[in-house]
């Protein structure tokens, strides 16, 4: 069984990670939740579950306003052409449904099938907001604490700088 929001919160608490969660109506797209974000400080995010033509899986977590050129990103990552992963594959690998895609879902990817890509702009905000495995809430935490969460899972990730005027560029750790 995939982790629940309660499981996620227990893990964050066990790691001593401060987090705050706001419950709200279900939102599937960034645009649908625009009014909700007005009352939540920090950087808001979008999360893309992608599959390349070679079968590799990617989770791209970015600031909501970030423009992502999927063709350019696939070239930077050395991946095949991207398409969005199916709902079935999303649930199989990350244990969430469409609309609930989140960085926190890597807790369910024990096989580490999904390559995690983080927008470097996430780290420009004192707080970042993600769904806590469900699209009926938003959880806020510090970017440094997000990295602590990922480290607790031994979850590798790559930081990418998405640029307005050029191709995305990897950031060295």
mmCIF file with all atom_site columns, C-alpha atoms in Angstrom:
data_model
loop_
_atom_site.group_PDB
_atom_site.id
_atom_site.type_symbol
_atom_site.label_atom_id
_atom_site.label_alt_id
_atom_site.label_comp_id
_atom_site.label_asym_id
_atom_site.label_entity_id
_atom_site.label_seq_id
_atom_site.pdbx_PDB_ins_code
_atom_site.Cartn_x
_atom_site.Cartn_y
_atom_site.Cartn_z
_atom_site.occupancy
_atom_site.B_iso_or_equiv
_atom_site.pdbx_formal_charge
_atom_site.auth_seq_id
_atom_site.auth_comp_id
_atom_site.auth_asym_id
_atom_site.auth_atom_id
_atom_site.pdbx_PDB_model_num
ATOM 1   C CA . UNK A 1 1   ? 0.000   0.000  0.000   1.00 0.00 ? 1   UNK A CA 1
ATOM 2   C CA . UNK A 1 2   ? 1.279   3.475  -0.813  1.00 0.00 ? 2   UNK A CA 1
ATOM 3   C CA . UNK A 1 3   ? 2.075   5.893  1.989   1.00 0.00 ? 3   UNK A CA 1
ATOM 4   C CA . UNK A 1 4   ? -0.758  8.085  3.215   1.00 0.00 ? 4   UNK A CA 1
ATOM 5   C CA . UNK A 1 5   ? -0.536  11.755 4.143   1.00 0.00 ? 5   UNK A CA 1
ATOM 6   C CA . UNK A 1 6   ? -0.477  10.639 7.807   1.00 0.00 ? 6   UNK A CA 1
ATOM 7   C CA . UNK A 1 7   ? 2.508   8.376  7.031   1.00 0.00 ? 7   UNK A CA 1
ATOM 8   C CA . UNK A 1 8   ? 4.261   11.289 5.331   1.00 0.00 ? 8   UNK A CA 1
ATOM 9   C CA . UNK A 1 9   ? 3.647   13.645 8.255   1.00 0.00 ? 9   UNK A CA 1
ATOM 10  C CA . UNK A 1 10  ? 4.901   10.997 10.709  1.00 0.00 ? 10  UNK A CA 1
ATOM 11  C CA . UNK A 1 11  ? 8.107   10.653 8.668   1.00 0.00 ? 11  UNK A CA 1
ATOM 12  C CA . UNK A 1 12  ? 8.622   14.419 8.557   1.00 0.00 ? 12  UNK A CA 1
ATOM 13  C CA . UNK A 1 13  ? 7.997   14.620 12.311  1.00 0.00 ? 13  UNK A CA 1
ATOM 14  C CA . UNK A 1 14  ? 10.450  11.761 12.992  1.00 0.00 ? 14  UNK A CA 1
ATOM 15  C CA . UNK A 1 15  ? 13.078  13.654 10.995  1.00 0.00 ? 15  UNK A CA 1
ATOM 16  C CA . UNK A 1 16  ? 12.389  16.824 13.000  1.00 0.00 ? 16  UNK A CA 1
ATOM 17  C CA . UNK A 1 17  ? 11.234  18.613 9.859   1.00 0.00 ? 17  UNK A CA 1
ATOM 18  C CA . UNK A 1 18  ? 8.928   21.551 10.458  1.00 0.00 ? 18  UNK A CA 1
ATOM 19  C CA . UNK A 1 19  ? 5.952   21.531 8.130   1.00 0.00 ? 19  UNK A CA 1
ATOM 20  C CA . UNK A 1 20  ? 2.541   23.142 7.922   1.00 0.00 ? 20  UNK A CA 1
ATOM 21  C CA . UNK A 1 21  ? -0.411  21.749 6.005   1.00 0.00 ? 21  UNK A CA 1
ATOM 22  C CA . UNK A 1 22  ? -3.455  23.590 4.732   1.00 0.00 ? 22  UNK A CA 1
ATOM 23  C CA . UNK A 1 23  ? -6.489  21.556 3.694   1.00 0.00 ? 23  UNK A CA 1
ATOM 24  C CA . UNK A 1 24  ? -8.502  22.825 0.721   1.00 0.00 ? 24  UNK A CA 1
ATOM 25  C CA . UNK A 1 25  ? -10.733 21.720 -2.140  1.00 0.00 ? 25  UNK A CA 1
ATOM 26  C CA . UNK A 1 26  ? -9.236  19.319 -4.672  1.00 0.00 ? 26  UNK A CA 1
ATOM 27  C CA . UNK A 1 27  ? -7.098  21.029 -7.304  1.00 0.00 ? 27  UNK A CA 1
ATOM 28  C CA . UNK A 1 28  ? -5.652  19.276 -10.325 1.00 0.00 ? 28  UNK A CA 1
ATOM 29  C CA . UNK A 1 29  ? -3.823  22.075 -12.138 1.00 0.00 ? 29  UNK A CA 1
ATOM 30  C CA . UNK A 1 30  ? -1.738  25.056 -11.069 1.00 0.00 ? 30  UNK A CA 1
ATOM 31  C CA . UNK A 1 31  ? -4.395  27.371 -12.481 1.00 0.00 ? 31  UNK A CA 1
ATOM 32  C CA . UNK A 1 32  ? -7.207  25.762 -10.460 1.00 0.00 ? 32  UNK A CA 1
ATOM 33  C CA . UNK A 1 33  ? -5.415  26.541 -7.208  1.00 0.00 ? 33  UNK A CA 1
ATOM 34  C CA . UNK A 1 34  ? -4.410  30.128 -7.971  1.00 0.00 ? 34  UNK A CA 1
ATOM 35  C CA . UNK A 1 35  ? -6.886  31.607 -5.485  1.00 0.00 ? 35  UNK A CA 1
ATOM 36  C CA . UNK A 1 36  ? -5.755  29.244 -2.729  1.00 0.00 ? 36  UNK A CA 1
ATOM 37  C CA . UNK A 1 37  ? -2.125  30.292 -3.078  1.00 0.00 ? 37  UNK A CA 1
ATOM 38  C CA . UNK A 1 38  ? -2.933  33.880 -2.171  1.00 0.00 ? 38  UNK A CA 1
ATOM 39  C CA . UNK A 1 39  ? -3.222  32.838 1.477   1.00 0.00 ? 39  UNK A CA 1
ATOM 40  C CA . UNK A 1 40  ? -0.219  30.492 1.528   1.00 0.00 ? 40  UNK A CA 1
ATOM 41  C CA . UNK A 1 41  ? 3.262   32.022 1.650   1.00 0.00 ? 41  UNK A CA 1
ATOM 42  C CA . UNK A 1 42  ? 6.226   30.564 -0.192  1.00 0.00 ? 42  UNK A CA 1
ATOM 43  C CA . UNK A 1 43  ? 6.983   29.155 -3.605  1.00 0.00 ? 43  UNK A CA 1
ATOM 44  C CA . UNK A 1 44  ? 4.185   27.139 -5.131  1.00 0.00 ? 44  UNK A CA 1
ATOM 45  C CA . UNK A 1 45  ? 5.006   24.201 -7.319  1.00 0.00 ? 45  UNK A CA 1
ATOM 46  C CA . UNK A 1 46  ? 4.052   22.153 -10.302 1.00 0.00 ? 46  UNK A CA 1
ATOM 47  C CA . UNK A 1 47  ? 5.053   18.542 -10.707 1.00 0.00 ? 47  UNK A CA 1
ATOM 48  C CA . UNK A 1 48  ? 5.290   16.627 -13.957 1.00 0.00 ? 48  UNK A CA 1
ATOM 49  C CA . UNK A 1 49  ? 5.407   12.836 -14.225 1.00 0.00 ? 49  UNK A CA 1
ATOM 50  C CA . UNK A 1 50  ? 7.151   12.030 -17.486 1.00 0.00 ? 50  UNK A CA 1
ATOM 51  C CA . UNK A 1 51  ? 8.167   8.961  -19.430 1.00 0.00 ? 51  UNK A CA 1
ATOM 52  C CA . UNK A 1 52  ? 10.668  9.017  -22.244 1.00 0.00 ? 52  UNK A CA 1
ATOM 53  C CA . UNK A 1 53  ? 10.462  6.876  -25.364 1.00 0.00 ? 53  UNK A CA 1
ATOM 54  C CA . UNK A 1 54  ? 13.118  4.568  -23.885 1.00 0.00 ? 54  UNK A CA 1
ATOM 55  C CA . UNK A 1 55  ? 10.849  3.854  -20.891 1.00 0.00 ? 55  UNK A CA 1
ATOM 56  C CA . UNK A 1 56  ? 12.767  5.906  -18.306 1.00 0.00 ? 56  UNK A CA 1
ATOM 57  C CA . UNK A 1 57  ? 10.604  7.747  -15.774 1.00 0.00 ? 57  UNK A CA 1
ATOM 58  C CA . UNK A 1 58  ? 11.078  11.306 -14.482 1.00 0.00 ? 58  UNK A CA 1
ATOM 59  C CA . UNK A 1 59  ? 9.434   13.487 -11.860 1.00 0.00 ? 59  UNK A CA 1
ATOM 60  C CA . UNK A 1 60  ? 10.062  17.174 -12.486 1.00 0.00 ? 60  UNK A CA 1
ATOM 61  C CA . UNK A 1 61  ? 9.311   19.429 -9.510  1.00 0.00 ? 61  UNK A CA 1
ATOM 62  C CA . UNK A 1 62  ? 9.416   23.128 -10.326 1.00 0.00 ? 62  UNK A CA 1
ATOM 63  C CA . UNK A 1 63  ? 8.188   26.501 -9.200  1.00 0.00 ? 63  UNK A CA 1
ATOM 64  C CA . UNK A 1 64  ? 4.694   26.939 -10.658 1.00 0.00 ? 64  UNK A CA 1
ATOM 65  C CA . UNK A 1 65  ? 5.684   29.845 -12.924 1.00 0.00 ? 65  UNK A CA 1
ATOM 66  C CA . UNK A 1 66  ? 8.688   28.007 -14.411 1.00 0.00 ? 66  UNK A CA 1
ATOM 67  C CA . UNK A 1 67  ? 8.512   27.488 -18.156 1.00 0.00 ? 67  UNK A CA 1
ATOM 68  C CA . UNK A 1 68  ? 9.658   23.974 -18.971 1.00 0.00 ? 68  UNK A CA 1
ATOM 69  C CA . UNK A 1 69  ? 10.696  23.126 -22.505 1.00 0.00 ? 69  UNK A CA 1
ATOM 70  C CA . UNK A 1 70  ? 10.311  19.343 -22.452 1.00 0.00 ? 70  UNK A CA 1
ATOM 71  C CA . UNK A 1 71  ? 12.292  18.854 -25.664 1.00 0.00 ? 71  UNK A CA 1
ATOM 72  C CA . UNK A 1 72  ? 15.229  20.867 -24.346 1.00 0.00 ? 72  UNK A CA 1
ATOM 73  C CA . UNK A 1 73  ? 15.024  19.140 -20.965 1.00 0.00 ? 73  UNK A CA 1
ATOM 74  C CA . UNK A 1 74  ? 15.111  15.688 -22.541 1.00 0.00 ? 74  UNK A CA 1
ATOM 75  C CA . UNK A 1 75  ? 18.285  16.646 -24.409 1.00 0.00 ? 75  UNK A CA 1
ATOM 76  C CA . UNK A 1 76  ? 19.964  18.037 -21.283 1.00 0.00 ? 76  UNK A CA 1
ATOM 77  C CA . UNK A 1 77  ? 19.142  14.830 -19.406 1.00 0.00 ? 77  UNK A CA 1
ATOM 78  C CA . UNK A 1 78  ? 20.171  12.568 -22.289 1.00 0.00 ? 78  UNK A CA 1
ATOM 79  C CA . UNK A 1 79  ? 16.662  11.133 -22.324 1.00 0.00 ? 79  UNK A CA 1
ATOM 80  C CA . UNK A 1 80  ? 14.419  10.190 -25.196 1.00 0.00 ? 80  UNK A CA 1
ATOM 81  C CA . UNK A 1 81  ? 11.452  12.321 -26.219 1.00 0.00 ? 81  UNK A CA 1
ATOM 82  C CA . UNK A 1 82  ? 9.113   12.942 -23.272 1.00 0.00 ? 82  UNK A CA 1
ATOM 83  C CA . UNK A 1 83  ? 5.444   12.175 -22.916 1.00 0.00 ? 83  UNK A CA 1
ATOM 84  C CA . UNK A 1 84  ? 3.325   12.273 -19.788 1.00 0.00 ? 84  UNK A CA 1
ATOM 85  C CA . UNK A 1 85  ? 3.213   9.004  -17.869 1.00 0.00 ? 85  UNK A CA 1
ATOM 86  C CA . UNK A 1 86  ? -0.119  7.229  -17.642 1.00 0.00 ? 86  UNK A CA 1
ATOM 87  C CA . UNK A 1 87  ? -2.275  7.285  -14.531 1.00 0.00 ? 87  UNK A CA 1
ATOM 88  C CA . UNK A 1 88  ? -1.632  3.563  -14.086 1.00 0.00 ? 88  UNK A CA 1
ATOM 89  C CA . UNK A 1 89  ? 2.154   3.970  -14.264 1.00 0.00 ? 89  UNK A CA 1
ATOM 90  C CA . UNK A 1 90  ? 1.989   6.978  -11.921 1.00 0.00 ? 90  UNK A CA 1
ATOM 91  C CA . UNK A 1 91  ? 0.131   4.956  -9.302  1.00 0.00 ? 91  UNK A CA 1
ATOM 92  C CA . UNK A 1 92  ? 2.341   1.891  -9.807  1.00 0.00 ? 92  UNK A CA 1
ATOM 93  C CA . UNK A 1 93  ? 5.584   3.824  -9.272  1.00 0.00 ? 93  UNK A CA 1
ATOM 94  C CA . UNK A 1 94  ? 4.700   6.791  -7.053  1.00 0.00 ? 94  UNK A CA 1
ATOM 95  C CA . UNK A 1 95  ? 1.443   5.658  -5.418  1.00 0.00 ? 95  UNK A CA 1
ATOM 96  C CA . UNK A 1 96  ? -0.503  8.814  -6.281  1.00 0.00 ? 96  UNK A CA 1
ATOM 97  C CA . UNK A 1 97  ? -3.198  9.734  -8.762  1.00 0.00 ? 97  UNK A CA 1
ATOM 98  C CA . UNK A 1 98  ? -3.166  12.497 -11.412 1.00 0.00 ? 98  UNK A CA 1
ATOM 99  C CA . UNK A 1 99  ? -3.558  15.881 -9.764  1.00 0.00 ? 99  UNK A CA 1
ATOM 100 C CA . UNK A 1 100 ? -1.739  14.668 -6.656  1.00 0.00 ? 100 UNK A CA 1
ATOM 101 C CA . UNK A 1 101 ? 1.733   14.390 -8.197  1.00 0.00 ? 101 UNK A CA 1
ATOM 102 C CA . UNK A 1 102 ? 4.277   15.660 -5.689  1.00 0.00 ? 102 UNK A CA 1
ATOM 103 C CA . UNK A 1 103 ? 7.907   15.376 -4.690  1.00 0.00 ? 103 UNK A CA 1
ATOM 104 C CA . UNK A 1 104 ? 6.717   13.597 -1.540  1.00 0.00 ? 104 UNK A CA 1
ATOM 105 C CA . UNK A 1 105 ? 5.551   10.652 -3.684  1.00 0.00 ? 105 UNK A CA 1
ATOM 106 C CA . UNK A 1 106 ? 9.140   9.445  -3.985  1.00 0.00 ? 106 UNK A CA 1
ATOM 107 C CA . UNK A 1 107 ? 8.508   7.889  -0.562  1.00 0.00 ? 107 UNK A CA 1
ATOM 108 C CA . UNK A 1 108 ? 6.576   5.207  -2.503  1.00 0.00 ? 108 UNK A CA 1
ATOM 109 C CA . UNK A 1 109 ? 9.279   4.609  -5.138  1.00 0.00 ? 109 UNK A CA 1
ATOM 110 C CA . UNK A 1 110 ? 11.312  2.053  -3.219  1.00 0.00 ? 110 UNK A CA 1
ATOM 111 C CA . UNK A 1 111 ? 12.812  0.674  -6.447  1.00 0.00 ? 111 UNK A CA 1
ATOM 112 C CA . UNK A 1 112 ? 14.018  4.186  -7.397  1.00 0.00 ? 112 UNK A CA 1
ATOM 113 C CA . UNK A 1 113 ? 12.603  3.840  -10.906 1.00 0.00 ? 113 UNK A CA 1
ATOM 114 C CA . UNK A 1 114 ? 11.794  7.546  -11.129 1.00 0.00 ? 114 UNK A CA 1
ATOM 115 C CA . UNK A 1 115 ? 14.549  10.114 -11.784 1.00 0.00 ? 115 UNK A CA 1
ATOM 116 C CA . UNK A 1 116 ? 13.855  13.169 -9.639  1.00 0.00 ? 116 UNK A CA 1
ATOM 117 C CA . UNK A 1 117 ? 14.533  16.566 -11.210 1.00 0.00 ? 117 UNK A CA 1
ATOM 118 C CA . UNK A 1 118 ? 14.352  19.664 -8.987  1.00 0.00 ? 118 UNK A CA 1
ATOM 119 C CA . UNK A 1 119 ? 14.059  23.197 -10.315 1.00 0.00 ? 119 UNK A CA 1
ATOM 120 C CA . UNK A 1 120 ? 16.939  25.249 -8.899  1.00 0.00 ? 120 UNK A CA 1
ATOM 121 C CA . UNK A 1 121 ? 14.423  28.069 -8.330  1.00 0.00 ? 121 UNK A CA 1
ATOM 122 C CA . UNK A 1 122 ? 12.854  26.017 -5.514  1.00 0.00 ? 122 UNK A CA 1
ATOM 123 C CA . UNK A 1 123 ? 15.867  26.975 -3.432  1.00 0.00 ? 123 UNK A CA 1
ATOM 124 C CA . UNK A 1 124 ? 15.284  30.694 -3.948  1.00 0.00 ? 124 UNK A CA 1
ATOM 125 C CA . UNK A 1 125 ? 12.272  30.556 -1.600  1.00 0.00 ? 125 UNK A CA 1
ATOM 126 C CA . UNK A 1 126 ? 12.311  30.278 2.187   1.00 0.00 ? 126 UNK A CA 1
ATOM 127 C CA . UNK A 1 127 ? 9.318   27.931 1.980   1.00 0.00 ? 127 UNK A CA 1
ATOM 128 C CA . UNK A 1 128 ? 8.076   25.647 -0.800  1.00 0.00 ? 128 UNK A CA 1
ATOM 129 C CA . UNK A 1 129 ? 4.623   24.098 -1.092  1.00 0.00 ? 129 UNK A CA 1
ATOM 130 C CA . UNK A 1 130 ? 3.702   20.631 -2.351  1.00 0.00 ? 130 UNK A CA 1
ATOM 131 C CA . UNK A 1 131 ? 0.658   18.374 -2.135  1.00 0.00 ? 131 UNK A CA 1
ATOM 132 C CA . UNK A 1 132 ? 1.099   15.828 0.679   1.00 0.00 ? 132 UNK A CA 1
ATOM 133 C CA . UNK A 1 133 ? 0.208   12.792 -1.503  1.00 0.00 ? 133 UNK A CA 1
ATOM 134 C CA . UNK A 1 134 ? -3.290  14.163 -2.057  1.00 0.00 ? 134 UNK A CA 1
ATOM 135 C CA . UNK A 1 135 ? -4.562  17.179 -3.971  1.00 0.00 ? 135 UNK A CA 1
ATOM 136 C CA . UNK A 1 136 ? -6.880  18.254 -1.151  1.00 0.00 ? 136 UNK A CA 1
ATOM 137 C CA . UNK A 1 137 ? -4.089  19.824 0.889   1.00 0.00 ? 137 UNK A CA 1
ATOM 138 C CA . UNK A 1 138 ? -0.802  21.698 0.553   1.00 0.00 ? 138 UNK A CA 1
ATOM 139 C CA . UNK A 1 139 ? 2.221   21.187 2.786   1.00 0.00 ? 139 UNK A CA 1
ATOM 140 C CA . UNK A 1 140 ? 4.849   23.872 3.281   1.00 0.00 ? 140 UNK A CA 1
ATOM 141 C CA . UNK A 1 141 ? 8.442   23.281 4.346   1.00 0.00 ? 141 UNK A CA 1
ATOM 142 C CA . UNK A 1 142 ? 11.881  24.807 3.917   1.00 0.00 ? 142 UNK A CA 1
ATOM 143 C CA . UNK A 1 143 ? 13.874  23.707 0.841   1.00 0.00 ? 143 UNK A CA 1
ATOM 144 C CA . UNK A 1 144 ? 16.720  22.517 3.103   1.00 0.00 ? 144 UNK A CA 1
ATOM 145 C CA . UNK A 1 145 ? 14.217  20.287 4.882   1.00 0.00 ? 145 UNK A CA 1
ATOM 146 C CA . UNK A 1 146 ? 13.028  18.938 1.546   1.00 0.00 ? 146 UNK A CA 1
ATOM 147 C CA . UNK A 1 147 ? 16.622  17.864 0.910   1.00 0.00 ? 147 UNK A CA 1
ATOM 148 C CA . UNK A 1 148 ? 16.742  16.221 4.365   1.00 0.00 ? 148 UNK A CA 1
ATOM 149 C CA . UNK A 1 149 ? 13.564  14.309 3.505   1.00 0.00 ? 149 UNK A CA 1
ATOM 150 C CA . UNK A 1 150 ? 15.078  13.116 0.209   1.00 0.00 ? 150 UNK A CA 1
ATOM 151 C CA . UNK A 1 151 ? 18.323  12.130 1.948   1.00 0.00 ? 151 UNK A CA 1
ATOM 152 C CA . UNK A 1 152 ? 16.350  10.068 4.478   1.00 0.00 ? 152 UNK A CA 1
ATOM 153 C CA . UNK A 1 153 ? 15.028  8.049  1.547   1.00 0.00 ? 153 UNK A CA 1
ATOM 154 C CA . UNK A 1 154 ? 18.429  7.821  -0.167  1.00 0.00 ? 154 UNK A CA 1
ATOM 155 C CA . UNK A 1 155 ? 16.639  9.413  -3.097  1.00 0.00 ? 155 UNK A CA 1
ATOM 156 C CA . UNK A 1 156 ? 19.036  10.821 -5.687  1.00 0.00 ? 156 UNK A CA 1
ATOM 157 C CA . UNK A 1 157 ? 18.004  13.964 -7.527  1.00 0.00 ? 157 UNK A CA 1
ATOM 158 C CA . UNK A 1 158 ? 19.338  16.407 -10.043 1.00 0.00 ? 158 UNK A CA 1
ATOM 159 C CA . UNK A 1 159 ? 18.963  20.180 -9.868  1.00 0.00 ? 159 UNK A CA 1
ATOM 160 C CA . UNK A 1 160 ? 18.212  21.923 -13.144 1.00 0.00 ? 160 UNK A CA 1
ATOM 161 C CA . UNK A 1 161 ? 18.204  25.659 -13.789 1.00 0.00 ? 161 UNK A CA 1
ATOM 162 C CA . UNK A 1 162 ? 15.346  26.408 -16.166 1.00 0.00 ? 162 UNK A CA 1
ATOM 163 C CA . UNK A 1 163 ? 16.246  29.553 -18.050 1.00 0.00 ? 163 UNK A CA 1
ATOM 164 C CA . UNK A 1 164 ? 13.923  31.869 -19.941 1.00 0.00 ? 164 UNK A CA 1
ATOM 165 C CA . UNK A 1 165 ? 16.337  32.484 -22.813 1.00 0.00 ? 165 UNK A CA 1
ATOM 166 C CA . UNK A 1 166 ? 18.287  29.257 -23.152 1.00 0.00 ? 166 UNK A CA 1
ATOM 167 C CA . UNK A 1 167 ? 18.151  25.535 -22.597 1.00 0.00 ? 167 UNK A CA 1
ATOM 168 C CA . UNK A 1 168 ? 17.897  24.146 -19.076 1.00 0.00 ? 168 UNK A CA 1
ATOM 169 C CA . UNK A 1 169 ? 21.245  23.568 -17.399 1.00 0.00 ? 169 UNK A CA 1
ATOM 170 C CA . UNK A 1 170 ? 22.228  21.022 -14.767 1.00 0.00 ? 170 UNK A CA 1
ATOM 171 C CA . UNK A 1 171 ? 23.560  22.400 -11.487 1.00 0.00 ? 171 UNK A CA 1
ATOM 172 C CA . UNK A 1 172 ? 26.455  20.589 -9.865  1.00 0.00 ? 172 UNK A CA 1
ATOM 173 C CA . UNK A 1 173 ? 25.723  19.444 -6.287  1.00 0.00 ? 173 UNK A CA 1
#
